[in-house]
Phi, psi and omega in degrees: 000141199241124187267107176286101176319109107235113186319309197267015118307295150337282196297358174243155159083046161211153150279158197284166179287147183311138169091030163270322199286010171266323193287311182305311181306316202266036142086017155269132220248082206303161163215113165309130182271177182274146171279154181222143196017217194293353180261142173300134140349130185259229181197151191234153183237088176286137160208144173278100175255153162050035182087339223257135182230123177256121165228123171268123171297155179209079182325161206271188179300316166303353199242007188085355232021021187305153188231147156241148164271106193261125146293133176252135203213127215005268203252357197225176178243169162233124196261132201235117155062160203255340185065191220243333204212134178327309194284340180291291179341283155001271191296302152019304189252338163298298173307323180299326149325267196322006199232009182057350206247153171296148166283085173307314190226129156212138204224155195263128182296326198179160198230059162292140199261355175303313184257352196243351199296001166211049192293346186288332183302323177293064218291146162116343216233118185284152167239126185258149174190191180298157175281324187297311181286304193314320172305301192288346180260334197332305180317318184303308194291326178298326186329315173108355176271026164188162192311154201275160170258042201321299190272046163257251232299338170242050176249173199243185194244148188285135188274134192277162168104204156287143200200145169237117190253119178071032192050034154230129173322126186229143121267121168255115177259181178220152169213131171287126155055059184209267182259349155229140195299351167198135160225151187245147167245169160216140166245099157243143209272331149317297172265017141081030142312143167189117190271088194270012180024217220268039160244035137196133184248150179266067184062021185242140168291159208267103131350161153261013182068164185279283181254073190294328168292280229272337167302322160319283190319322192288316210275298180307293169352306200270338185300274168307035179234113179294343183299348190194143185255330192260172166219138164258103178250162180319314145185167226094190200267121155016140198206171171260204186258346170295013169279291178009261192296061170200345164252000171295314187289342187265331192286307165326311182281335175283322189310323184270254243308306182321304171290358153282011191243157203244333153241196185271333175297335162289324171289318189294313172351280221284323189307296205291321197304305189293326174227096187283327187279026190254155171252194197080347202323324183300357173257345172309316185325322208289351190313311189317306159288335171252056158272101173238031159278000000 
């Protein structure tokens, strides 16, 4: 399917997301992405580093706020996840339209279904990612309860390390056994970027993860990593690397709550009393799927 630009559709009929006018201080400029049937619109957010022109999509509340990335890296993009619902995926592909340029990579992060569910949409784009994450969504994807994502699923795989795409330097990293059993980062270190998805949420609640101590670890690792300052997380708005220590503290804190509780309705409790002002509740619901007491 071939998506027809109109910019000045993309740009209308949403209010902006909870946290812009925080996003505003910090030189990020929100633009309403178009709404599609009943569901609101979500908004995408540009900024220029280095030559780099970065916009992150931010799917409306309903949707979790998950996010994808389109990068523009000289002449071509890097597509970062599919986001969750057809009409999100849509502006999705409006935006990468807009933008006049061919996709050189688009890659699924990790194999939650928030990111890969509307890999379908992209008719023509192959999506590449680990054989291990692709393994890991397959059953899901297959399932018959949304569109299949064939082209993830029969797409190759991302080659891990350094790489240049459009003359700008990438590093692609992996990480384990922290809010998905594998996740990919990408770093670029020119522009002191790093797109960490769903190792860090944005004024949104938490999975509940694979591993929360080693996801903590993971998280102090990137923390002491000198290579990047802003981060593009899974979901919510574009941030600096001080969410790091903000997402160190909200894991700590699911963590005491989980070992005081005596069911999973006690741990969401204590989660919305500590952080009242996050959004997502619907991923608090999963406490319920990993509850192993």
């Amino acid at each position: 399917m071939t998506y027809a630009l109109n910019r000045r559709a993309l740009l209308q009929g949403a209010t902006i997301t909870a946290g812009a006018a925080g996003l505003i201080r910090g030189s990020f400029a929100p633009t309403p992405a178009r709404a599609q049937g009943a569901l609101p619109a979500g908004t995408v957010h540009a900024f220029v580093s280095s030559g780099v022109t970065f916009h992150t999509y931010v799917s409306p509340p309903q949707a979790v706020s998950v996010t994808s990335h389109v990068i523009e890296l000289g002449d071509q993009i890097l597509l970062v996840d599919a986001t969750f619902l057809p009409p999100t995926a849509a502006e999705v592909a409006q935006l990468v339209a807009s933008t006049g340029k061919p996709i050189h990579t688009a890659y699924v992060s990790h194999e939650h279904p928030d990111h890969w569910g509307g890999v379908s949409t992209f008719e023509g784009v192959e999506f590449v990612t680990l054989p291990d994450i692709r393994e890991g969504l397959r059953v899901e994807a297959t399932s018959g309860e949304q569109p299949e994502p064939t082209a993830l699923l029969n797409g190759g795989d991302l080659a891990l390390g350094m790489t240049d795409i459009g003359g700008v330097p990438i590093e692609f990293r992996a990480y384990e056994n922290a809010e998905a059993p594998k996740a990919i980062v990408a770093v670029l270190p020119e522009q002191r970027v790093a797109v960490v998805q769903d190792l860090v949420y944005n004024g949104i609640y938490f999975a509940p993860g694979v591993d929360r101590k080693n996801w903590i670890a993971t998280l102090e690792a990137l923390r002491d990593d000198p290579a990047f300052d802003t981060l593009l997380v899974g979901h919510g708005l574009p941030t600096t690397r001080g969410e790091l220590d903000t997402a160190i503290g909200y894991l700590k804190t699911l963590d005491a709550a989980w070992e005081a509780a005596a069911t999973p309705d006690d741990v969401v409790g204590a989660m919305k009393a500590a952080y009242p002002g996050y959004g997502g509740a619907f991923l608090l619901g999963l406490t319920a799927a990993y509850w192993d007491k």
